[in-house]
Coordinates of C-alpha atoms and ligand atoms in Angstrom, one line a residue:
M84 CA -60.1 -129.3 -39.3
S85 CA -57.1 -127.1 -40.0
S86 CA -55.0 -126.3 -37.0
E87 CA -54.8 -122.8 -38.4
L88 CA -58.5 -122.3 -38.1
F89 CA -57.9 -119.8 -35.3
F90 CA -55.8 -117.7 -37.6
S91 CA -58.5 -117.5 -40.3
T92 CA -60.2 -114.3 -41.5
I93 CA -63.8 -113.5 -41.3
G94 CA -64.2 -113.8 -45.0
D95 CA -62.8 -117.4 -45.1
L96 CA -64.7 -118.5 -42.0
R97 CA -68.0 -117.1 -43.3
A98 CA -67.6 -119.1 -46.5
R99 CA -67.0 -122.3 -44.5
L100 CA -69.8 -121.6 -42.1
D101 CA -72.2 -120.8 -44.8
S102 CA -71.4 -124.0 -46.7
R103 CA -71.9 -126.0 -43.5
D104 CA -68.3 -127.2 -43.8
L105 CA -67.9 -125.9 -40.3
S106 CA -70.4 -125.1 -37.5
A107 CA -70.2 -122.1 -35.2
V108 CA -70.0 -124.5 -32.2
E109 CA -67.0 -126.3 -33.7
L110 CA -65.3 -123.0 -34.5
M111 CA -66.0 -121.8 -30.9
G112 CA -64.6 -125.1 -29.6
V113 CA -61.4 -124.5 -31.5
M114 CA -61.1 -120.9 -30.2
I115 CA -61.7 -122.1 -26.6
A116 CA -59.0 -124.8 -26.9
R117 CA -56.6 -122.3 -28.5
T118 CA -57.3 -119.7 -25.8
K119 CA -56.7 -122.2 -23.0
A120 CA -53.5 -123.3 -24.6
V121 CA -51.9 -119.9 -25.1
E122 CA -53.4 -117.8 -22.3
P123 CA -50.8 -118.8 -19.7
L124 CA -48.2 -117.2 -22.0
V125 CA -50.2 -114.3 -23.4
G126 CA -52.7 -113.2 -20.8
A127 CA -54.9 -111.2 -23.2
F128 CA -58.2 -111.9 -21.3
N129 CA -59.5 -110.6 -18.0
S130 CA -62.2 -113.3 -18.1
F131 CA -64.1 -115.5 -20.5
D132 CA -67.2 -117.6 -20.2
E133 CA -67.0 -120.8 -22.2
R134 CA -70.5 -122.0 -21.6
D135 CA -72.0 -118.7 -22.6
A136 CA -69.9 -118.6 -25.8
L137 CA -70.8 -122.1 -26.8
A138 CA -74.5 -121.3 -26.1
Q139 CA -74.2 -118.2 -28.4
A140 CA -72.5 -120.4 -31.1
A141 CA -75.3 -123.0 -30.8
A142 CA -77.9 -120.2 -31.2
S143 CA -76.0 -119.0 -34.3
D144 CA -76.0 -122.5 -35.8
A145 CA -79.8 -122.7 -35.1
R146 CA -80.3 -119.4 -36.9
R147 CA -78.3 -120.6 -39.9
A148 CA -80.4 -123.8 -40.0
T149 CA -83.5 -121.7 -40.5
G150 CA -82.2 -120.7 -43.9
A151 CA -82.5 -117.0 -43.1
T152 CA -79.8 -114.8 -44.7
P153 CA -76.9 -114.9 -42.2
G154 CA -75.7 -111.7 -40.5
A155 CA -72.4 -110.2 -41.5
L156 CA -70.7 -111.9 -38.5
E157 CA -72.9 -115.0 -38.1
G158 CA -71.0 -117.4 -35.9
I159 CA -67.7 -115.4 -35.8
P160 CA -66.0 -115.1 -32.4
V161 CA -65.4 -111.5 -31.6
G162 CA -63.5 -110.3 -28.4
L163 CA -64.3 -107.1 -26.7
K164 CA -62.0 -104.8 -24.7
D165 CA -63.0 -104.7 -21.1
V166 CA -64.3 -101.1 -21.4
I167 CA -67.3 -102.1 -23.7
A168 CA -70.5 -103.1 -21.9
V169 CA -72.0 -106.5 -22.4
N170 CA -75.2 -107.2 -20.5
G171 CA -74.6 -109.7 -17.7
Q172 CA -70.8 -109.8 -18.2
P173 CA -68.1 -108.3 -16.1
L174 CA -67.0 -104.8 -17.1
T175 CA -63.9 -103.8 -15.2
A176 CA -61.8 -101.3 -17.3
S177 CA -58.9 -103.4 -15.9
S178 CA -59.4 -101.4 -12.6
K179 CA -59.8 -102.5 -9.0
M180 CA -62.5 -99.8 -9.0
L181 CA -64.8 -102.0 -11.1
A182 CA -63.3 -105.4 -10.3
N183 CA -66.7 -106.8 -9.3
F184 CA -68.9 -104.8 -11.6
V185 CA -71.3 -106.6 -13.9
S186 CA -72.8 -104.6 -16.7
P187 CA -76.6 -104.2 -16.6
Y188 CA -76.9 -103.3 -20.3
D189 CA -75.3 -103.7 -23.7
A190 CA -73.2 -101.0 -25.4
T191 CA -74.6 -100.0 -28.8
V192 CA -71.7 -101.8 -30.5
T193 CA -72.5 -104.9 -28.5
T194 CA -76.1 -104.8 -29.7
R195 CA -75.0 -104.4 -33.2
L196 CA -72.5 -107.3 -33.1
K197 CA -75.2 -109.5 -31.6
G198 CA -77.6 -108.4 -34.3
A199 CA -75.0 -109.4 -36.9
G200 CA -74.7 -112.9 -35.4
A201 CA -71.3 -112.5 -33.7
V202 CA -70.3 -114.8 -30.9
L203 CA -69.0 -112.5 -28.1
W204 CA -65.9 -114.0 -26.7
G205 CA -64.3 -112.8 -23.4
R206 CA -63.3 -109.6 -21.8
L207 CA -60.0 -108.3 -23.0
N208 CA -57.3 -106.8 -20.9
C209 CA -56.2 -103.1 -21.2
D210 CA -54.5 -100.3 -19.4
E211 CA -56.7 -99.2 -16.5
F212 CA -59.5 -97.0 -17.8
A213 CA -57.6 -97.1 -21.2
M214 CA -54.8 -94.9 -19.9
G215 CA -51.5 -96.2 -21.2
S216 CA -49.6 -97.5 -24.2
S217 CA -48.4 -100.9 -22.9
T218 CA -51.3 -102.6 -21.0
E219 CA -48.9 -102.7 -18.0
N220 CA -51.3 -100.3 -16.2
S221 CA -53.9 -103.1 -15.9
A222 CA -54.7 -103.6 -12.2
F223 CA -54.9 -107.3 -12.9
H224 CA -52.0 -108.6 -14.9
P225 CA -49.8 -107.6 -17.8
T226 CA -50.4 -109.0 -21.3
G227 CA -47.5 -110.5 -23.3
N228 CA -46.9 -109.7 -27.0
P229 CA -47.5 -113.0 -28.9
W230 CA -44.3 -112.2 -30.9
D231 CA -42.2 -112.1 -27.8
V232 CA -44.1 -112.5 -24.5
T233 CA -41.4 -110.6 -22.6
R234 CA -42.5 -107.5 -24.5
V235 CA -45.6 -105.4 -24.3
P236 CA -48.4 -105.7 -26.8
G237 CA -48.9 -102.0 -26.9
G238 CA -51.9 -100.3 -25.3
S239 CA -54.2 -99.4 -24.1
S240 CA -56.1 -102.1 -26.1
G241 CA -53.2 -104.6 -25.7
G242 CA -55.5 -107.5 -24.9
S243 CA -57.5 -106.9 -28.1
S244 CA -54.4 -106.9 -30.3
A245 CA -52.6 -109.8 -28.5
A246 CA -55.7 -112.0 -28.5
L247 CA -56.0 -111.5 -32.2
A248 CA -52.3 -112.0 -33.0
A249 CA -52.3 -115.2 -30.8
G250 CA -55.3 -116.7 -32.5
E251 CA -57.6 -116.4 -29.6
A252 CA -60.3 -114.5 -31.5
I253 CA -61.2 -113.8 -35.1
A254 CA -61.7 -110.1 -34.6
T255 CA -61.7 -107.8 -31.6
L256 CA -62.9 -104.4 -30.7
G257 CA -60.8 -101.7 -28.9
S258 CA -61.1 -98.1 -28.1
D259 CA -58.8 -95.3 -29.3
T260 CA -58.5 -92.0 -27.5
G261 CA -54.9 -91.2 -28.5
G262 CA -53.7 -94.3 -30.4
S263 CA -55.0 -97.2 -28.3
I264 CA -56.2 -99.2 -31.4
R265 CA -53.5 -98.3 -33.9
Q266 CA -50.4 -98.6 -31.7
P267 CA -51.2 -102.0 -30.3
A268 CA -52.2 -103.2 -33.8
A269 CA -48.8 -102.1 -35.0
L270 CA -46.9 -103.7 -32.1
C271 CA -48.8 -107.0 -32.6
G272 CA -48.8 -107.2 -36.4
V273 CA -52.5 -106.8 -37.1
V274 CA -54.8 -104.3 -38.7
G275 CA -56.4 -101.6 -36.4
L276 CA -58.9 -99.0 -37.5
K277 CA -59.8 -95.9 -35.6
P278 CA -62.9 -94.5 -37.2
T279 CA -63.9 -90.8 -37.6
Y280 CA -65.0 -89.3 -34.3
G281 CA -68.8 -90.0 -34.0
L282 CA -69.0 -92.7 -36.7
V283 CA -69.3 -95.5 -34.1
S284 CA -71.5 -95.0 -31.0
R285 CA -69.8 -94.5 -27.7
Y286 CA -72.9 -95.5 -25.8
G287 CA -71.8 -98.3 -23.3
L288 CA -68.1 -97.5 -23.6
I289 CA -66.5 -96.6 -20.3
A290 CA -65.6 -92.9 -20.9
Y291 CA -62.0 -91.8 -20.7
A292 CA -61.8 -88.5 -22.7
S293 CA -65.2 -88.1 -24.4
S294 CA -64.1 -85.6 -27.1
L295 CA -61.5 -88.1 -28.3
D296 CA -62.8 -91.6 -27.5
Q297 CA -63.8 -93.8 -30.5
I298 CA -64.4 -97.6 -30.8
G299 CA -63.0 -99.5 -33.7
P300 CA -61.9 -103.0 -34.9
F301 CA -58.8 -105.1 -34.8
T302 CA -58.7 -107.6 -37.6
R303 CA -56.3 -109.7 -39.7
T304 CA -57.1 -108.1 -43.0
V305 CA -58.3 -104.7 -44.3
E306 CA -61.3 -106.5 -45.7
D307 CA -62.2 -107.8 -42.3
A308 CA -61.9 -104.3 -40.9
A309 CA -64.4 -103.2 -43.5
I310 CA -66.8 -105.9 -42.5
V311 CA -66.7 -105.1 -38.8
L312 CA -66.9 -101.4 -39.4
G313 CA -70.0 -101.9 -41.5
V314 CA -71.6 -103.7 -38.5
I315 CA -70.7 -101.2 -35.8
A316 CA -70.9 -97.8 -37.6
G317 CA -74.0 -95.7 -37.8
H318 CA -76.1 -93.2 -36.1
D319 CA -77.2 -93.8 -32.5
E320 CA -79.6 -91.5 -30.6
L321 CA -78.0 -92.7 -27.4
D322 CA -74.7 -90.9 -28.3
S323 CA -75.2 -87.1 -28.8
T324 CA -71.9 -86.9 -30.8
S325 CA -73.0 -89.6 -33.2
W326 CA -73.0 -88.7 -37.0
K327 CA -76.1 -88.9 -39.0
A328 CA -74.1 -89.8 -42.1
A329 CA -75.2 -92.6 -44.4
I330 CA -73.1 -95.7 -44.0
P331 CA -71.7 -97.1 -47.2
D332 CA -71.2 -100.9 -47.8
Y333 CA -67.5 -100.6 -46.9
R334 CA -66.7 -104.1 -48.2
A335 CA -68.3 -103.5 -51.5
E336 CA -66.6 -100.1 -51.7
L337 CA -63.3 -101.9 -51.5
Q338 CA -63.8 -103.4 -54.9
R339 CA -65.0 -100.1 -56.4
K340 CA -62.3 -97.7 -55.1
Q341 CA -59.2 -97.8 -57.2
G342 CA -56.2 -95.5 -57.1
P343 CA -54.0 -93.9 -58.0
W344 CA -54.2 -91.6 -55.0
T345 CA -52.3 -88.5 -54.0
L346 CA -50.6 -89.3 -50.7
G347 CA -49.0 -86.8 -48.3
I348 CA -45.9 -87.4 -46.3
P349 CA -46.0 -85.1 -43.2
K350 CA -42.3 -84.3 -42.7
E351 CA -42.8 -83.7 -38.9
Y352 CA -43.6 -87.5 -38.6
F353 CA -40.3 -88.6 -39.8
A354 CA -38.2 -86.7 -37.3
E355 CA -35.9 -87.6 -34.4
G356 CA -36.9 -90.6 -32.3
L357 CA -38.2 -92.8 -35.2
D358 CA -36.7 -96.3 -35.1
P359 CA -34.6 -96.5 -38.3
E360 CA -36.0 -99.9 -39.3
I361 CA -39.6 -98.6 -39.0
G362 CA -38.5 -95.5 -41.0
A363 CA -37.1 -97.8 -43.7
A364 CA -40.3 -100.0 -43.8
V365 CA -42.5 -96.9 -44.2
A366 CA -40.2 -95.5 -46.9
A367 CA -40.5 -98.9 -48.7
A368 CA -44.3 -98.7 -48.5
I369 CA -44.3 -95.1 -49.9
A370 CA -42.1 -96.4 -52.7
F371 CA -44.6 -99.1 -53.4
Y372 CA -47.5 -96.6 -53.7
E373 CA -45.3 -94.5 -56.0
S374 CA -44.7 -97.5 -58.2
Q375 CA -48.4 -98.0 -58.5
G376 CA -48.8 -94.5 -59.9
C377 CA -49.7 -92.6 -56.8
R378 CA -48.5 -89.1 -56.4
I379 CA -46.4 -88.6 -53.3
K380 CA -46.3 -85.1 -51.8
E381 CA -44.2 -83.9 -48.9
I382 CA -46.5 -81.8 -46.7
S383 CA -46.2 -80.0 -43.4
L384 CA -48.4 -80.3 -40.3
P385 CA -46.7 -77.4 -38.5
H386 CA -48.4 -77.7 -35.1
T387 CA -47.4 -81.4 -34.7
Q388 CA -44.9 -80.4 -32.0
Y389 CA -47.8 -79.3 -29.8
C390 CA -49.9 -82.5 -30.1
L391 CA -48.6 -84.3 -27.1
D392 CA -49.0 -81.3 -24.7
T393 CA -52.4 -80.5 -26.1
Y394 CA -53.6 -84.1 -25.8
Y395 CA -52.3 -84.6 -22.2
I396 CA -54.2 -81.4 -21.1
I397 CA -57.5 -82.1 -22.8
A398 CA -57.5 -85.9 -22.2
T399 CA -56.7 -85.5 -18.5
A400 CA -59.2 -82.7 -18.0
E401 CA -61.9 -84.8 -19.5
A402 CA -60.8 -87.9 -17.6
S403 CA -60.9 -86.0 -14.3
S404 CA -64.5 -85.1 -15.0
N405 CA -65.5 -88.5 -16.3
L406 CA -63.9 -90.4 -13.5
A407 CA -65.6 -88.3 -10.8
R408 CA -68.5 -90.8 -11.0
Y409 CA -66.5 -93.5 -9.2
D410 CA -67.3 -92.3 -5.7
G411 CA -67.8 -95.5 -3.9
V412 CA -71.5 -94.8 -3.5
R413 CA -73.4 -95.7 -6.7
Y414 CA -71.2 -98.5 -7.9
G415 CA -67.7 -99.8 -8.0
H416 CA -65.2 -100.2 -5.2
R417 CA -66.4 -99.0 -1.7
S418 CA -63.9 -98.6 1.0
Q419 CA -64.6 -100.6 4.2
Q420 CA -62.4 -98.2 6.3
A421 CA -64.4 -95.0 5.9
K422 CA -65.4 -93.0 9.0
D423 CA -67.9 -90.7 7.2
V424 CA -69.2 -89.9 3.8
V425 CA -66.4 -87.6 2.8
D426 CA -63.9 -90.1 4.0
L427 CA -65.7 -92.7 1.9
Y428 CA -65.1 -90.7 -1.3
F429 CA -61.4 -90.3 -0.5
K430 CA -60.7 -93.8 0.6
S431 CA -62.8 -95.5 -2.1
R432 CA -60.9 -93.5 -4.8
A433 CA -57.5 -93.9 -3.1
E434 CA -58.0 -97.7 -2.9
G435 CA -59.8 -98.2 -6.2
F436 CA -57.6 -96.3 -8.7
G437 CA -54.1 -97.1 -9.8
A438 CA -51.1 -94.7 -9.9
E439 CA -51.5 -93.7 -13.6
V440 CA -55.2 -93.0 -13.3
K441 CA -54.6 -90.9 -10.1
R442 CA -51.8 -89.0 -11.9
R443 CA -54.2 -88.1 -14.7
I444 CA -57.1 -87.1 -12.4
I445 CA -54.7 -84.8 -10.5
L446 CA -53.3 -83.3 -13.7
G447 CA -56.8 -82.9 -15.2
T448 CA -58.2 -81.3 -12.1
Y449 CA -55.2 -78.9 -12.0
V450 CA -55.6 -77.7 -15.6
L451 CA -59.3 -77.1 -15.1
S452 CA -58.9 -75.3 -11.8
S453 CA -59.6 -71.5 -11.6
G454 CA -56.5 -69.5 -12.2
Y455 CA -55.0 -72.3 -14.5
Y456 CA -58.0 -72.9 -16.8
D457 CA -57.1 -70.1 -19.2
A458 CA -53.4 -70.8 -19.2
F459 CA -53.8 -74.6 -19.8
Y460 CA -57.2 -75.9 -20.8
L461 CA -58.5 -73.0 -22.8
R462 CA -55.1 -72.6 -24.6
A463 CA -55.1 -76.3 -25.4
Q464 CA -58.5 -76.0 -27.0
K465 CA -57.2 -73.2 -29.2
V466 CA -54.1 -75.2 -30.2
R467 CA -56.4 -78.2 -30.9
T468 CA -58.2 -76.0 -33.5
L469 CA -54.8 -75.2 -35.1
I470 CA -53.9 -78.9 -35.2
R471 CA -57.2 -79.7 -36.8
Q472 CA -56.7 -76.9 -39.3
D473 CA -53.3 -78.3 -40.3
F474 CA -55.0 -81.6 -41.3
T475 CA -57.8 -79.7 -43.1
N476 CA -55.2 -77.8 -45.1
A477 CA -53.3 -81.0 -45.9
F478 CA -56.5 -82.7 -47.2
Q479 CA -56.9 -79.9 -49.8
E480 CA -53.9 -81.4 -51.5
V481 CA -53.9 -85.1 -50.7
D482 CA -56.3 -88.0 -50.3
A483 CA -54.5 -89.5 -47.3
L484 CA -51.4 -89.2 -45.2
I485 CA -48.8 -91.9 -44.7
T486 CA -46.8 -92.1 -41.4
P487 CA -45.4 -94.6 -39.1
T488 CA -47.9 -95.8 -36.5
S489 CA -45.5 -96.1 -33.6
P490 CA -42.0 -94.7 -33.4
I491 CA -40.7 -97.9 -31.9
P492 CA -41.5 -101.6 -32.1
A493 CA -42.7 -103.6 -29.0
F494 CA -40.5 -102.8 -26.0
K495 CA -39.7 -105.0 -23.0
M496 CA -42.1 -105.0 -20.1
G497 CA -40.9 -102.6 -17.5
A498 CA -38.7 -100.7 -19.9
K499 CA -40.7 -97.5 -19.7
S500 CA -41.1 -96.6 -16.1
D501 CA -41.0 -92.9 -16.7
P502 CA -44.5 -91.7 -17.7
L503 CA -43.2 -89.2 -20.2
A504 CA -41.3 -91.9 -22.1
M505 CA -44.6 -93.9 -22.3
Y506 CA -46.5 -90.8 -23.5
L507 CA -44.0 -90.4 -26.4
C508 CA -45.3 -93.7 -27.8
D509 CA -48.4 -91.8 -29.0
I510 CA -46.5 -89.1 -30.9
Y511 CA -47.8 -90.2 -34.3
T512 CA -51.3 -91.2 -33.3
I513 CA -52.7 -88.5 -31.0
G514 CA -53.0 -85.8 -33.7
V515 CA -55.6 -87.9 -35.4
N516 CA -57.8 -88.0 -32.2
L517 CA -57.4 -84.3 -31.6
A518 CA -58.6 -83.7 -35.2
G519 CA -61.4 -86.4 -35.1
L520 CA -60.1 -88.2 -38.2
P521 CA -60.1 -91.8 -39.3
A522 CA -56.8 -93.7 -39.4
I523 CA -55.7 -97.2 -39.9
S524 CA -52.6 -99.1 -38.9
V525 CA -51.5 -101.9 -41.4
P526 CA -48.6 -104.3 -40.8
C527 CA -45.6 -103.2 -42.9
G528 CA -43.0 -105.8 -42.1
F529 CA -40.8 -107.1 -39.3
T530 CA -37.7 -105.8 -37.6
R531 CA -34.5 -107.9 -37.7
G532 CA -35.6 -109.1 -34.2
N533 CA -38.8 -110.4 -35.8
L534 CA -41.1 -107.8 -34.2
P535 CA -44.0 -106.4 -36.3
M536 CA -44.0 -102.8 -37.6
G537 CA -47.0 -100.8 -38.6
L538 CA -47.8 -98.2 -41.2
Q539 CA -50.5 -95.5 -40.5
L540 CA -52.8 -94.1 -43.1
I541 CA -54.9 -91.0 -42.1
G542 CA -57.9 -89.7 -44.1
P543 CA -60.4 -86.9 -44.1
P544 CA -63.5 -87.2 -41.9
L545 CA -65.9 -90.0 -43.0
Q546 CA -63.6 -91.2 -45.8
E547 CA -63.1 -94.7 -44.3
A548 CA -64.0 -96.4 -47.6
N549 CA -61.2 -94.7 -49.4
L550 CA -58.8 -95.2 -46.5
L551 CA -59.5 -98.9 -46.4
A552 CA -59.0 -99.2 -50.2
I553 CA -55.6 -97.4 -50.0
A554 CA -54.6 -99.7 -47.1
Q555 CA -55.7 -102.8 -49.0
A556 CA -53.7 -101.9 -52.1
Y557 CA -50.6 -102.2 -49.9
E558 CA -51.8 -105.3 -48.1
R559 CA -52.4 -107.1 -51.3
A560 CA -48.8 -106.6 -52.4
Y561 CA -47.4 -107.2 -48.9
P562 CA -49.7 -109.5 -46.9
W563 CA -47.6 -109.4 -43.7
S564 CA -50.5 -110.4 -41.5
Q565 CA -50.4 -113.9 -43.0
R566 CA -47.4 -114.4 -40.8
H567 CA -48.2 -115.7 -37.3
P568 CA -46.2 -115.9 -34.1
L569 CA -45.0 -119.3 -32.9
L570 CA -46.3 -119.7 -29.4
Ligands
LIG847 N1 -51.6 -93.9 -24.7 C1 -52.6 -92.9 -24.7 C2 -53.0 -92.5 -23.3 O1 -52.5 -93.1 -22.4 C3 -53.8 -93.2 -25.5 C4 -54.7 -94.1 -24.8 C5 -55.9 -94.4 -25.6 O2 -56.0 -94.2 -26.8 N2 -56.9 -94.9 -24.9 O3 -53.8 -91.6 -23.1

């Protein structure tokens, strides 16, 4: 068995599993051994349950043995961010508030992964309640970037990107409210896809900012992203924002969709603050597309400068409302020190939430309070419309936009103690969430210090098939994700 089995793609493993060259139990055994070997360095998992994973793998082998057509992920180990519910498994959001909470039901994405035969593997670390860009806000432990464990893996889905880059899973899911799939994918050298808002059900995802949250895959290749998206996308009556759109066969569409495309370069995304090595790598990717016959057009998204402010008003407002449910009464942490019921609310929340979560609840409560609502929240909603309009206008002229994913490569743990410095990590990713668009981060090279860099492609709503094809054209020429960290 190849020692590199844990770095394989879904496509390769499916072929080996289907030909019985490999069993799902053997594959899971390799993943468990790999995870145990590297976890002391990486710390991508909040928890994992070996026996449960091996039992799932055995059930997968039994299904294959019946001769039934295997599901799209039959026998493939898939890790889930610890904000996605799995029946009977811990669901902590990396918060003390939910440290002892066990989910009583499956998220819709979980049901779909199980239906496709996936072996669910572990609960992956993240920033507390998905608030952050480095996974350092986890109440439990930080996660190391597999390329340099003294650096962050990005966030908030840093456990999902690190586990994949370290060979501890074959694919993972994360959630993206302002960049939390794409930015950690860029920092760890893997592919990360944030689907159109409403394409993937949010039922069973711990809510952060409901008008922005979206679940999506981390994978080694664009084709693998197409496979996982095909499993998790689609209408769900349990999520009122779910699209009723027909879901194409994304993997088959990859063969069909051919360029050349017209690609837009938003000039506001190449401004001050962009690391020169990342700027050069993205410029090289643009030159590649041009060499393939694509038309490259400089365009403007004039309201980009307001994205960060708009996001941090809307996201915190929604978070303050969503997190009101953690009151120490129904579930989650309950203070043992409370004198009466009001004191119970105060103390349970004071003890259960970390500093960044409290900061956002306070900010969000403020912008929604009477007297400030019009000045902040209502105005932010109006600006959000303008930001969305910028993208709509751009897509009159181009098929997709190319930008850097993150302005900087993975930074040292502890290097960004100022919250504003951390918020700036999302400068190129949050506009996409405000506009509800699909976007993908694809590895686009390494810095001189051997840290991965990512390229972001942004498309019009529900154009994932096209976006994946554009991304794959680059990946075929530059398969950066075939490089793996030495751990
Ligand atoms: N870093 C951003 C934030 O802290 C985005 C997080 C996310 O996408 N979940 O809000």
